[in-house]
Coordinates of C-alpha atoms in Angstrom, one line a residue:
M1 CA 0.0 0.0 0.0
P2 CA 1.6 3.4 -1.0
V3 CA 2.3 5.7 1.9
A4 CA 2.0 9.5 2.1
I5 CA 5.1 11.6 1.5
A6 CA 4.3 15.0 3.0
G7 CA 0.8 14.7 4.3
D8 CA -2.3 12.7 3.4
L9 CA -1.9 12.0 -0.3
P10 CA -0.6 8.6 -1.4
V11 CA 2.0 8.1 -4.0
G12 CA 0.9 6.6 -7.3
M13 CA -2.0 4.3 -7.9
V14 CA -3.4 2.6 -4.9
A15 CA -3.8 -1.1 -5.7
E16 CA -6.7 -3.3 -4.6
H17 CA -5.9 -6.3 -2.4
S18 CA -7.1 -9.8 -3.5
L19 CA -7.0 -13.2 -2.0
L20 CA -4.0 -14.0 -4.2
T21 CA -2.0 -10.9 -3.1
M22 CA -2.8 -11.6 0.6
A23 CA -1.6 -15.2 0.2
A24 CA 1.6 -13.9 -1.5
H25 CA 2.3 -11.6 1.4
V26 CA 1.9 -14.4 3.9
V27 CA 4.2 -16.7 1.9
A28 CA 6.8 -13.9 1.5
A29 CA 6.7 -13.3 5.2
A30 CA 7.2 -16.9 6.0
V31 CA 10.1 -17.2 3.5
A32 CA 11.7 -14.0 4.8
L33 CA 11.6 -15.3 8.4
L34 CA 13.0 -18.6 7.4
L35 CA 15.9 -17.1 5.4
L36 CA 16.7 -14.3 7.8
F37 CA 16.7 -16.4 11.0
A38 CA 17.7 -19.9 9.9
G39 CA 18.8 -19.8 6.3
R40 CA 22.4 -20.9 7.0
V41 CA 21.0 -24.2 8.5
F42 CA 19.5 -25.1 5.1
P43 CA 22.2 -24.4 2.5
R44 CA 20.5 -26.6 -0.1
T45 CA 17.2 -24.8 0.4
V46 CA 18.7 -21.4 0.2
S47 CA 20.6 -22.3 -3.0
G48 CA 17.4 -23.9 -4.4
I49 CA 15.3 -20.8 -3.7
F50 CA 17.9 -18.6 -5.5
Y51 CA 18.1 -20.8 -8.6
L52 CA 14.4 -21.3 -8.6
L53 CA 13.8 -17.5 -8.6
L54 CA 16.5 -16.9 -11.2
A55 CA 15.1 -19.7 -13.4
G56 CA 11.6 -18.3 -13.1
L57 CA 12.6 -14.8 -13.9
V58 CA 14.6 -15.8 -16.9
G59 CA 11.9 -18.1 -18.2
F60 CA 9.2 -15.5 -17.8
R61 CA 11.3 -12.9 -19.5
L62 CA 12.0 -15.1 -22.5
F63 CA 8.7 -16.9 -23.0
A64 CA 5.8 -15.3 -21.2
A65 CA 4.6 -13.5 -24.4
T66 CA 4.5 -16.9 -26.2
S67 CA 3.4 -19.5 -23.6
Y68 CA 3.3 -19.9 -19.8
L69 CA 3.9 -23.6 -20.4
L70 CA 7.2 -22.8 -22.1
V71 CA 7.9 -20.5 -19.1
L72 CA 7.5 -23.5 -16.7
L73 CA 9.5 -25.9 -18.9
A74 CA 12.4 -23.3 -19.3
A75 CA 12.3 -22.5 -15.6
L76 CA 12.5 -26.2 -14.7
L77 CA 15.4 -26.7 -17.1
L78 CA 17.4 -23.8 -15.7
F79 CA 16.6 -24.8 -12.1
G80 CA 17.9 -28.3 -12.9
L81 CA 21.1 -26.8 -14.2
G82 CA 21.5 -24.6 -11.1
T83 CA 20.8 -27.5 -8.8
A84 CA 23.4 -29.7 -10.6
L85 CA 25.9 -26.8 -10.3
S86 CA 25.2 -26.5 -6.6
L87 CA 25.8 -30.2 -6.0
Y88 CA 28.8 -30.9 -8.3
W89 CA 30.5 -27.5 -8.4
P90 CA 29.4 -25.7 -5.2
R91 CA 32.0 -23.0 -5.3
A92 CA 31.0 -22.0 -8.8
A93 CA 27.3 -22.1 -7.9
M94 CA 27.8 -19.8 -4.9
A95 CA 30.1 -17.5 -6.9
I96 CA 27.2 -17.0 -9.4
A97 CA 24.7 -16.7 -6.5
L98 CA 26.6 -13.9 -4.9
L99 CA 27.1 -11.8 -8.1
W100 CA 24.0 -9.7 -7.4
P101 CA 23.6 -8.7 -3.6
F102 CA 26.4 -6.0 -3.5
P103 CA 25.6 -4.4 -6.9
L104 CA 21.9 -4.4 -6.0
L105 CA 22.7 -2.6 -2.7
Y106 CA 24.7 -0.1 -4.6
F107 CA 21.9 0.6 -7.1
A108 CA 19.5 0.9 -4.2
H109 CA 21.8 3.5 -2.7
L110 CA 21.9 5.4 -6.0
N111 CA 18.1 5.3 -6.1
E112 CA 17.8 6.5 -2.5
T113 CA 20.1 9.5 -3.2
G114 CA 18.6 10.2 -6.6
S115 CA 21.9 9.9 -8.5
F116 CA 22.1 8.9 -12.2
S117 CA 25.9 8.7 -12.2
P118 CA 26.9 5.2 -11.2
N119 CA 30.6 4.4 -10.5
F120 CA 31.2 1.5 -12.9
T121 CA 34.5 0.7 -11.3
L122 CA 32.7 0.2 -8.0
I123 CA 30.0 -1.9 -9.7
L124 CA 32.7 -4.2 -11.2
A125 CA 34.4 -4.4 -7.7
A126 CA 31.0 -5.4 -6.2
L127 CA 30.5 -8.1 -8.8
A128 CA 34.0 -9.5 -8.4
G129 CA 33.9 -9.2 -4.6
G130 CA 30.6 -11.1 -4.3
A131 CA 31.8 -13.8 -6.7
A132 CA 35.1 -14.2 -4.8
L133 CA 33.4 -14.5 -1.5
G134 CA 31.1 -17.2 -2.9
A135 CA 34.0 -19.1 -4.5
L136 CA 36.4 -18.9 -1.5
F137 CA 33.9 -19.3 1.4
P138 CA 30.9 -21.1 0.0
N139 CA 29.6 -22.4 3.3
T140 CA 29.9 -19.0 5.1
S141 CA 28.5 -17.3 2.1
V142 CA 25.2 -19.1 2.5
A143 CA 24.4 -16.7 5.4
L144 CA 25.0 -13.7 3.1
L145 CA 22.8 -15.2 0.3
A146 CA 20.1 -16.1 2.8
A147 CA 20.1 -12.6 4.3
A148 CA 19.9 -11.0 0.8
L149 CA 17.0 -13.3 -0.3
G150 CA 15.3 -12.8 3.0
T151 CA 15.5 -9.0 2.6
L152 CA 14.0 -9.2 -0.8
A153 CA 11.1 -11.3 0.6
A154 CA 10.7 -8.8 3.4
G155 CA 10.4 -6.0 0.9
V156 CA 7.5 -7.9 -0.8
F157 CA 5.3 -8.3 2.2
W158 CA 6.2 -5.2 4.2
Q159 CA 3.3 -2.7 4.2
V160 CA 5.4 0.5 4.7
E161 CA 8.2 2.1 2.7
L162 CA 11.4 0.9 4.4
G163 CA 13.7 2.7 2.0
F164 CA 17.4 1.8 1.5
T165 CA 18.3 2.3 5.2
G166 CA 15.6 0.0 6.4
L167 CA 16.4 -2.8 3.9
L168 CA 20.1 -2.5 4.6
A169 CA 19.4 -2.8 8.3
I170 CA 17.4 -6.0 7.7
F171 CA 20.1 -7.4 5.5
I172 CA 23.0 -6.7 7.9
A173 CA 21.0 -7.9 11.0
G174 CA 20.1 -11.2 9.2
M175 CA 23.6 -11.8 8.1
L176 CA 25.1 -11.1 11.6
W177 CA 22.5 -13.2 13.3
Q178 CA 23.4 -16.2 11.1
L179 CA 27.1 -15.7 11.3
L180 CA 27.6 -14.8 15.0
V181 CA 24.6 -15.9 17.0
L182 CA 22.9 -18.9 15.2
P183 CA 26.0 -21.1 15.4
R184 CA 25.9 -20.9 19.3
L185 CA 22.2 -22.1 19.5
Q186 CA 22.8 -25.8 19.3
T187 CA 19.4 -26.8 20.7
L188 CA 17.6 -24.7 18.1
L189 CA 19.8 -26.0 15.3
Q190 CA 19.1 -29.6 16.2
W191 CA 15.4 -28.9 16.4
L192 CA 15.4 -27.3 13.0
A193 CA 17.5 -30.0 11.4
A194 CA 15.2 -32.7 12.8
R195 CA 12.1 -31.2 11.3
W196 CA 13.4 -30.0 8.0
P197 CA 16.2 -32.3 7.0
E198 CA 18.4 -31.4 4.1
P199 CA 19.0 -34.2 1.4
S200 CA 22.1 -36.2 2.5
A201 CA 22.2 -39.2 0.2
S202 CA 24.4 -39.5 -2.9
R203 CA 24.7 -36.5 -5.1
A204 CA 22.5 -38.1 -7.8
Q205 CA 19.8 -38.8 -5.1
Q206 CA 20.1 -35.3 -3.7
F207 CA 19.7 -33.9 -7.2
R208 CA 16.5 -35.9 -7.8
S209 CA 15.1 -34.9 -4.4
L210 CA 15.9 -31.2 -4.8
F211 CA 14.7 -31.1 -8.4
L212 CA 11.4 -32.7 -7.5
R213 CA 10.9 -30.3 -4.6
G214 CA 11.6 -27.3 -6.9
A215 CA 9.3 -28.7 -9.6
A216 CA 6.5 -29.3 -7.0
V217 CA 6.9 -25.7 -5.8
S218 CA 6.8 -24.3 -9.3
V219 CA 3.8 -26.3 -10.4
G220 CA 2.1 -25.6 -7.0
M221 CA 2.6 -21.9 -7.4
M222 CA 1.2 -21.9 -10.9
L223 CA -1.8 -23.8 -9.8
A224 CA -2.3 -21.5 -6.8
V225 CA -2.2 -18.5 -9.1
A226 CA -4.6 -20.1 -11.6
L227 CA -7.1 -20.9 -8.8
L228 CA -6.9 -17.7 -6.8
V229 CA -6.3 -14.9 -9.3
P230 CA -9.2 -12.5 -9.7
R231 CA -11.2 -12.6 -12.9
P232 CA -13.1 -9.3 -13.3
Q233 CA -15.2 -8.9 -16.4
P234 CA -13.8 -6.5 -19.0
E235 CA -17.2 -4.9 -19.4
Q236 CA -16.6 -3.4 -16.0
N237 CA -14.5 -0.6 -17.5
R238 CA -17.7 0.8 -18.9
N239 CA -15.9 1.8 -22.1
P240 CA -17.3 -0.2 -25.0
E241 CA -14.9 1.5 -27.5
R242 CA -11.8 0.4 -25.5
L243 CA -13.3 -3.1 -25.1
Q244 CA -13.6 -3.3 -28.9
R245 CA -10.0 -2.2 -29.3
L246 CA -8.8 -4.7 -26.8
Q247 CA -10.7 -7.5 -28.5
A248 CA -9.5 -6.4 -32.0
A249 CA -5.9 -6.5 -30.6
G250 CA -6.4 -10.1 -29.6
V251 CA -6.0 -9.4 -25.8
F252 CA -8.8 -11.9 -25.0
A253 CA -7.9 -14.5 -27.6
R254 CA -6.1 -16.7 -25.0
P255 CA -6.1 -16.7 -21.2
G256 CA -3.4 -14.6 -19.6
L257 CA -2.3 -12.8 -16.5
I258 CA -2.1 -9.0 -16.2
L259 CA 0.6 -8.2 -13.7
S260 CA 0.1 -4.5 -13.3
A261 CA -2.3 -2.4 -11.4
A262 CA -2.2 0.2 -14.2
D263 CA -2.9 -2.4 -16.9
N264 CA -5.8 -3.9 -14.9
Y265 CA -7.3 -0.4 -14.3
Y266 CA -7.0 0.2 -18.1
V267 CA -8.7 -3.1 -18.9
F268 CA -11.1 -3.6 -16.0
G269 CA -11.4 -0.3 -14.3
R270 CA -9.9 -1.9 -11.2
P271 CA -6.3 -1.4 -10.0
L272 CA -5.7 -5.1 -9.2
P273 CA -2.0 -6.0 -8.9
V274 CA -2.8 -9.3 -10.7
A275 CA -5.8 -10.3 -12.7
M276 CA -6.8 -12.9 -15.3
I277 CA -8.3 -12.4 -18.7
A278 CA -9.9 -15.3 -20.7
P279 CA -11.8 -15.9 -23.9
S280 CA -14.8 -17.0 -22.0
P281 CA -16.1 -17.0 -18.4
A282 CA -15.9 -20.8 -18.1
A283 CA -14.2 -22.2 -15.0
G284 CA -12.0 -24.4 -17.2
Q285 CA -10.2 -21.3 -18.4
R286 CA -8.3 -21.3 -15.1
F287 CA -6.7 -24.6 -16.0
A288 CA -6.4 -23.6 -19.7
L289 CA -4.3 -20.7 -18.4
L290 CA -1.5 -23.2 -17.5
V291 CA -1.5 -24.9 -20.9
Q292 CA -2.7 -22.2 -23.4
G293 CA -2.0 -19.0 -21.6
K294 CA 0.4 -16.2 -22.5
S295 CA 1.0 -12.7 -21.4
P296 CA -1.2 -9.9 -22.9
R297 CA 1.2 -7.2 -21.7
A298 CA 2.6 -6.1 -25.1
A299 CA -0.8 -5.7 -26.8
I300 CA -2.2 -3.8 -23.8
H301 CA 0.8 -1.5 -23.8
R302 CA 0.5 -0.7 -27.5
L303 CA -3.1 0.4 -26.9
R304 CA -2.2 2.5 -23.8
T305 CA 0.3 4.6 -25.8
I306 CA -2.6 6.3 -27.7
K307 CA -4.8 8.2 -25.3
E308 CA -8.6 8.3 -25.7
P309 CA -10.5 11.6 -25.3
A310 CA -11.7 10.7 -21.8
E311 CA -8.1 9.9 -20.8
L312 CA -6.8 13.2 -22.3
A313 CA -9.4 15.2 -20.3
K314 CA -8.0 13.7 -17.1
L315 CA -4.4 14.2 -18.2
R316 CA -5.2 17.9 -18.9
Q317 CA -6.8 18.3 -15.5
A318 CA -3.7 16.8 -13.8
A319 CA -1.4 19.0 -15.8
A320 CA -3.4 22.1 -15.0
I321 CA -3.3 21.3 -11.2
T322 CA 0.5 20.8 -11.4
S323 CA 0.9 24.0 -13.3
A324 CA -1.0 25.8 -10.6
A325 CA 1.3 24.3 -8.0
F326 CA 4.2 26.1 -9.6
A327 CA 2.4 29.4 -9.5
R328 CA 1.8 28.8 -5.8
I329 CA 5.4 28.0 -4.8
A330 CA 7.4 30.2 -7.2
P331 CA 7.1 33.3 -4.9
L332 CA 8.0 31.2 -1.9
I333 CA 11.4 30.1 -3.1
A334 CA 13.9 32.0 -0.8
P335 CA 16.8 31.5 1.5
G336 CA 15.7 29.9 4.8
R337 CA 12.9 27.9 3.3
S338 CA 13.2 24.2 3.6
E339 CA 12.7 21.6 0.8
A340 CA 10.0 20.0 3.0
E341 CA 8.0 23.3 3.3
I342 CA 7.8 23.6 -0.5
A343 CA 6.7 20.0 -0.9
Q344 CA 4.0 20.6 1.7
E345 CA 2.7 23.7 -0.1
I346 CA 2.5 21.7 -3.3
E347 CA 0.6 18.9 -1.5
N348 CA -1.8 21.5 0.0
L349 CA -2.6 22.8 -3.4
F350 CA -3.0 19.3 -4.9
Q351 CA -5.6 18.6 -2.3
E352 CA -7.4 21.9 -2.7
K353 CA -7.7 21.3 -6.5
G354 CA -9.0 17.7 -6.1
A355 CA -5.9 15.6 -7.0
Q356 CA -6.1 12.2 -5.4
A357 CA -2.4 11.3 -5.2
W358 CA 1.1 12.3 -6.0
A359 CA 2.1 10.9 -9.4
F360 CA 5.5 10.1 -8.0
T361 CA 7.6 11.0 -5.0
P362 CA 8.1 14.8 -5.3
I363 CA 11.5 16.2 -6.0
V364 CA 12.5 19.4 -4.3
A365 CA 16.3 19.6 -4.6
A366 CA 18.1 22.7 -3.4
G367 CA 21.8 23.6 -3.7
A368 CA 24.1 20.7 -4.2
N369 CA 21.0 18.3 -4.0
A370 CA 20.0 19.7 -7.4
V371 CA 22.9 17.8 -9.0
L372 CA 21.0 14.6 -8.1
P373 CA 18.2 14.1 -10.8
H374 CA 16.0 12.0 -8.6
Y375 CA 16.8 13.3 -5.1
S376 CA 13.7 13.1 -2.9
A377 CA 14.9 13.3 0.7
K378 CA 13.6 16.9 1.3
R379 CA 15.9 17.4 4.3
A380 CA 17.8 20.6 3.3
V381 CA 17.2 24.3 3.9
M382 CA 17.7 26.6 0.9
R383 CA 20.7 28.8 1.1
A384 CA 21.9 29.7 -2.4
G385 CA 22.2 28.2 -5.9
L386 CA 19.4 26.6 -7.7
V387 CA 16.4 24.5 -6.6
V388 CA 14.9 21.9 -9.0
V389 CA 11.2 21.1 -8.4
D390 CA 9.9 18.1 -10.3
I391 CA 6.3 17.2 -9.4
G392 CA 3.1 15.7 -10.7
C393 CA -0.3 14.7 -9.4
S394 CA -2.9 12.1 -10.2
V395 CA -6.5 12.7 -11.2
D396 CA -8.6 9.6 -11.4
N397 CA -5.3 7.7 -11.7
Y398 CA -4.1 9.7 -14.7
T399 CA -0.8 11.5 -14.0
S400 CA 1.1 14.7 -14.7
D401 CA 4.8 15.5 -14.8
M402 CA 6.5 18.9 -14.8
T403 CA 9.8 20.5 -13.7
R404 CA 11.1 24.0 -13.2
T405 CA 14.3 25.3 -11.8
F406 CA 14.4 28.4 -9.6
A407 CA 17.2 30.7 -8.2
V408 CA 17.1 30.4 -4.5
R409 CA 18.0 34.0 -4.1
G410 CA 15.6 35.3 -6.7
R411 CA 18.1 36.2 -9.3
L412 CA 20.1 33.9 -11.6
S413 CA 23.8 34.3 -11.6
P414 CA 25.5 34.4 -15.0
A415 CA 26.4 30.7 -14.7
E416 CA 22.9 29.7 -13.7
R417 CA 21.4 31.8 -16.5
K418 CA 23.7 30.2 -19.0
L419 CA 22.7 26.7 -17.9
L420 CA 18.9 27.4 -18.1
D421 CA 19.2 29.2 -21.4
L422 CA 21.1 26.2 -22.8
I423 CA 18.4 23.8 -21.5
V424 CA 15.7 25.9 -23.1
A425 CA 17.7 25.8 -26.4
A426 CA 18.0 22.0 -26.1
A427 CA 14.2 21.6 -25.5
D428 CA 13.5 24.0 -28.4
S429 CA 15.7 21.9 -30.7
A430 CA 13.8 18.7 -29.8
R431 CA 10.4 20.4 -29.9
A432 CA 11.0 21.7 -33.4
H433 CA 10.8 18.1 -34.6
L434 CA 8.0 16.9 -32.3
Q435 CA 5.3 15.5 -34.6
P436 CA 3.8 12.2 -35.7
G437 CA 6.5 10.0 -37.2
A438 CA 9.3 11.5 -35.1
T439 CA 11.2 9.2 -32.7
M440 CA 12.0 9.7 -29.1
R441 CA 15.6 8.7 -29.8
D442 CA 15.9 11.4 -32.5
L443 CA 14.5 14.1 -30.2
H444 CA 16.9 13.0 -27.5
Q445 CA 19.9 13.2 -29.8
R446 CA 18.9 16.6 -31.0
A447 CA 18.7 18.0 -27.4
A448 CA 21.9 16.2 -26.4
A449 CA 23.7 17.7 -29.3
V450 CA 22.9 21.2 -28.2
I451 CA 24.2 20.6 -24.7
A452 CA 27.3 18.8 -25.9
A453 CA 28.1 21.6 -28.3
A454 CA 28.2 24.0 -25.4
G455 CA 30.7 21.7 -23.5
F456 CA 28.3 20.2 -21.0
G457 CA 27.6 16.9 -22.7
P458 CA 28.8 14.6 -19.9
F459 CA 26.5 16.4 -17.5
F460 CA 23.2 15.5 -19.3
N461 CA 23.0 11.9 -17.9
H462 CA 19.4 10.8 -18.5
Y463 CA 17.0 10.3 -21.4
L464 CA 15.2 13.3 -22.8
G465 CA 11.6 12.2 -22.0
H466 CA 9.0 9.6 -21.5
H467 CA 5.4 8.8 -22.1
V468 CA 2.8 9.8 -19.5
G469 CA -0.6 8.3 -18.7
L470 CA -1.9 6.0 -16.0
E471 CA 1.8 5.9 -14.9
V472 CA 4.2 8.8 -14.9
H473 CA 6.5 6.5 -16.9
D474 CA 3.8 5.0 -19.1
P475 CA 4.3 2.3 -21.7
A476 CA 6.5 3.7 -24.4
S477 CA 6.8 3.8 -28.1
D478 CA 9.9 5.1 -29.8
S479 CA 8.0 6.2 -32.8
L480 CA 5.5 8.9 -32.0
A481 CA 1.9 9.1 -33.2
A482 CA -1.0 11.5 -32.7
G483 CA -2.7 10.9 -29.3
M484 CA 0.5 10.1 -27.5
V485 CA 1.4 12.2 -24.4
I486 CA 5.1 12.6 -23.6
T487 CA 7.5 14.8 -21.7
L488 CA 10.7 16.5 -22.7
E489 CA 13.1 17.2 -19.8
P490 CA 16.6 18.2 -20.7
G491 CA 18.8 18.7 -17.7
I492 CA 22.4 19.5 -16.7
Y493 CA 24.0 18.4 -13.4
I494 CA 27.5 19.5 -12.5
P495 CA 29.0 18.2 -9.3
A496 CA 31.7 20.0 -7.4
G497 CA 35.2 19.3 -8.8
A498 CA 33.9 18.8 -12.4
A499 CA 36.1 19.7 -15.3
V500 CA 34.4 23.0 -15.9
D501 CA 34.7 26.5 -14.5
S502 CA 34.1 26.4 -10.7
S503 CA 31.2 28.9 -11.0
Y504 CA 29.1 25.9 -12.4
W505 CA 30.0 23.5 -9.5
N506 CA 27.0 22.2 -7.5
L507 CA 24.5 23.5 -10.1
G508 CA 21.8 21.3 -11.3
A509 CA 19.0 22.4 -13.6
R510 CA 16.1 20.8 -15.4
L511 CA 13.0 22.0 -17.3
E512 CA 10.2 19.7 -18.2
D513 CA 6.8 20.1 -19.8
T514 CA 4.2 17.6 -21.0
Y515 CA 3.0 17.5 -24.6
L516 CA 0.2 15.9 -26.5
V517 CA 1.3 14.8 -30.0
T518 CA -1.3 16.0 -32.5
E519 CA -1.8 15.5 -36.3
A520 CA -0.4 19.0 -36.8
G521 CA 2.5 18.7 -34.4
Y522 CA 2.1 19.0 -30.7
E523 CA 0.2 20.8 -27.9
T524 CA 1.8 21.8 -24.6
I525 CA -0.5 20.8 -21.8
T526 CA 1.5 22.2 -18.8
A527 CA 2.0 25.9 -18.4
F528 CA 4.4 28.0 -16.4
P529 CA 7.2 30.3 -17.4
L530 CA 10.3 28.4 -18.3
I531 CA 12.6 30.8 -16.4
W532 CA 11.3 32.6 -13.3
E533 CA 13.0 35.3 -11.3
T534 CA 11.4 37.2 -8.4
K535 CA 13.5 40.3 -9.2
Q536 CA 14.4 40.7 -5.5
D537 CA 17.8 41.8 -4.4

């Protein structure tokens, strides 16, 4: 369940619970407890869980759009390979299993800070360090793998936003418990080993036992999903034209799972995290899902890129509210104001104007924080420099996205003015070619070329824009067509010590508007001056 950021508004679409999702939370909680508190006692189980998850993810990624049966077969094949590796070459198996925890922690840290500038040397060191630990100390490394998997499971069932710090604390606590405390609890260890014995016969027998367990879990999970997944009727979206488009696109030709609250809202008018579609309401379709089913995701996403008139009305309303928020806060930007105060003023206006949620976690990044494109901590007080405000709201689950950059002291310095003028020029270059048939890639390259020609190319470190709709990063199409809604958001982020004049250090700037692609070109649906100065001394 999303939680409020500054006050009462949730962040993003609030998903409905179902029996299936509640069961998933219970299972995730049980697995998390097992892995965090006793994972080291069951090395085969921990390794099996890892390779089962890896096999399932790879199989789903490769074959879900073709056949769920192929997903299952591929997952079992890959799981068998992982199980054999764990039994016959345990050091290699644990080296592979520990490739991901440290890089994932690093990327979680980058996400927490809002940075888009990863240190690739550090990433390689994290990969190599994890693999070396697994290869050199395979038995001890089970505790680290169990703690990492347990932390992931905890993140699935936890009902509040833990953030990087909370998840790191769970990971470290689970690892230390298993390495330092658990080995001393002989009575507990004997009790656990007696009730859940690990396979201990010949390696061939162990392989058969472990593989059959994994296969039983995989098939059991698929059966549980087929039996418990909600099956709302598509007519509930009360949009016959959309239903016709969905049917014409073949979305209902075969049974399938929709694994997205936004996709389910689009199809059924209900934000279910998981739901099932089928050609008919017959009960047998639940079992046909296992044999004939495939993912309808691609077809749904193609349709979602083109907005219908009713969707455009909601997107315009969300854009208007967000534009009004900038008019509210622009005069408030001043030294001594906190990032949190500005975020609260924005939320107050969102509530006054009838928005139901934040479209995403708001970004109010002042001073050196402005160098971090997705900074969202809101802990700083404004002193000097620039402040980047990137916000959006949700109206009937349709989102907006808009960014402006302000001078904290009311007037732009020459360096600040140059950066903002350059960003405006980059946006102008892209916007001049914004029309049906243009590509997002081409627009990005045109904007990036303007920034690079001025000598700031390395400091524009994200993509130019994205599609907007039910999600602030909606399903995308590189080739643009009339009815699509996108953003353009060039930015420049210059940390202290960068190889430019020091007057640019710790300056971050971004400008973003939302556009409707029309037959004649485009229409800007957000509105506020690109550059704002209060003219105060």
